[in-house]
Amino acid sequence: MHPLDLAIVIGYLLLIIFVGIRLSSRVKTEHDFFLAGRSLTFWVIGLSIIGTNIGAGSYIGASGNAYQVGIAQANFEWIGAIPAMILAALVFIPLYWKASVYSIPEYLGMRYNQTVRVTAALITSIVAIFAIAVALWAIAITLQIYLGWPTWLGILVTGTIVGAYSVVGGLAAVAFTDSLQVVIMFVGGLVIVALGISETDGFEGFALTLTEENPNHLQAYLPADHETFPWPGVILGLGIVLSPAYWCAGQAILQRSLGARSQWDASAGMMFAALAKTFVPLLVVFPGLLALVMHAEIEYPDQAMAWVIKEVLPPGISGLMFIAIIAALQSTIDSSINSTSLLITRDIRHVLFKQADRSKDLIIGRYLTVLLLLIAMTTAPMIADVGGIYQFIQTVLSLFQGPMLALLLLGAFTRRPTASGGLWTLVSGVLVAAVLLAVGLNMLYVAFTGFVYSLAALWLISGFTRVDESMDYEKLTYTPWWQSREAK
């Protein structure tokens, strides 16, 4: 590594540790640790949401996927994000605020019952550990190609640094470091675009090479029989299920919204993130196409971004962009461990052990942060055998996001769903999705089929089970328009 790049990287790592330690003085209670004392402003929330979202899947994995399939990858940023982000800002965030919850499983527990709450928290926590492991592996292979480090060393160093500021600073440290990281990501991404175009004889030279050598990479939608991303699956599985479930029910994403200083800041933060999201494809898709045009010699498609940084960017800029990648992946890790420690502490421990001492939530949350990191660091090397990072993450999400979205939608907009219906639908929906994946159905179709099954199952089962008349529907649901008219 060039000395200038090394100095930039070391300076950045020291800065985020300093920020975490500085913000630790604000953490006095579990409320401060998990929700930043509900003090976050809209711009911090918006930047932190983008930082959490542009993680292992979006920065490393999406560039690698663009290297494989082309600009169709941008659908995961536009169709797969912006409409659902607006829905979350205008509909679901106000509902969560009205219910005064810490987490999405807590809302499901209030709307259905505590068994649903624990089940949802367990599923989300298990998936989060995989997400952390994926991010650690992505950093490891980036460090391997950029610095020549063995993967185990990259995992160890990354886990130690992220753990340092996450353990002491909680959500506030996560949100503020994410905000800093997003600024670096955007600056570095724009520099890659400018220098990449220059290296390939201008935009015309870049477009000509791409068109002549890889014309299929210019298709906005891939054929209906495409093995991984068929266009009907993108519309049905991504647009209707995976995207709304991620943005309206994803704990790691929404936790900073629940930590806002006001409901306005919470919703405005998501809208601000939606605006920023429109520019993200330029940052994550272009490097993959650039590596393709420049005939990169890489072992895995997921190494496309790291190759571009090493081969295209000059000293100083290379170090800045390398930081951008590390920042993107760190934001996935810190957000996931903070949200997962919340789920285990409040949605599992408090429910299963009703006599648990709540004054110990802060220290337990910190211990869990360390434990989750250690488990993910141990699991990370296994990610090498699962194929592309992006496809792996979407496959895991397709297992449970259909049932979760069905419970959320019907629970929020109707009073028909019952506790028994919610539990049986959640469990059976995940099993149905697992069977469909096992028989080889495309993950996008799995997500859509699981969602449709869960809607039908929840509606039908709830018709044969008892409704809880004591539930506070005014607080937990939106009143249907026809009931509003009757009330008037």
CSV table of C-alpha atoms in Angstrom, one decimal, residues 44 64 69-70 143 217 249 308 422 478 483:
chain,number,residue,atom,x,y,z
A,44,VAL,CA,-28.5,11.7,10.6
A,64,GLY,CA,-20.0,-8.2,-8.4
A,69,VAL,CA,-25.5,-9.5,-15.2
A,70,GLY,CA,-25.1,-5.8,-16.0
A,143,LEU,CA,-8.4,-6.7,2.2
A,217,HIS,CA,-25.2,-6.4,-19.9
A,249,ALA,CA,-40.2,-4.3,8.7
A,308,VAL,CA,-11.1,-1.3,-9.6
A,422,GLY,CA,-50.4,-15.0,13.1
A,478,TYR,CA,-55.4,2.0,10.9
A,483,GLN,CA,-65.6,2.1,9.4
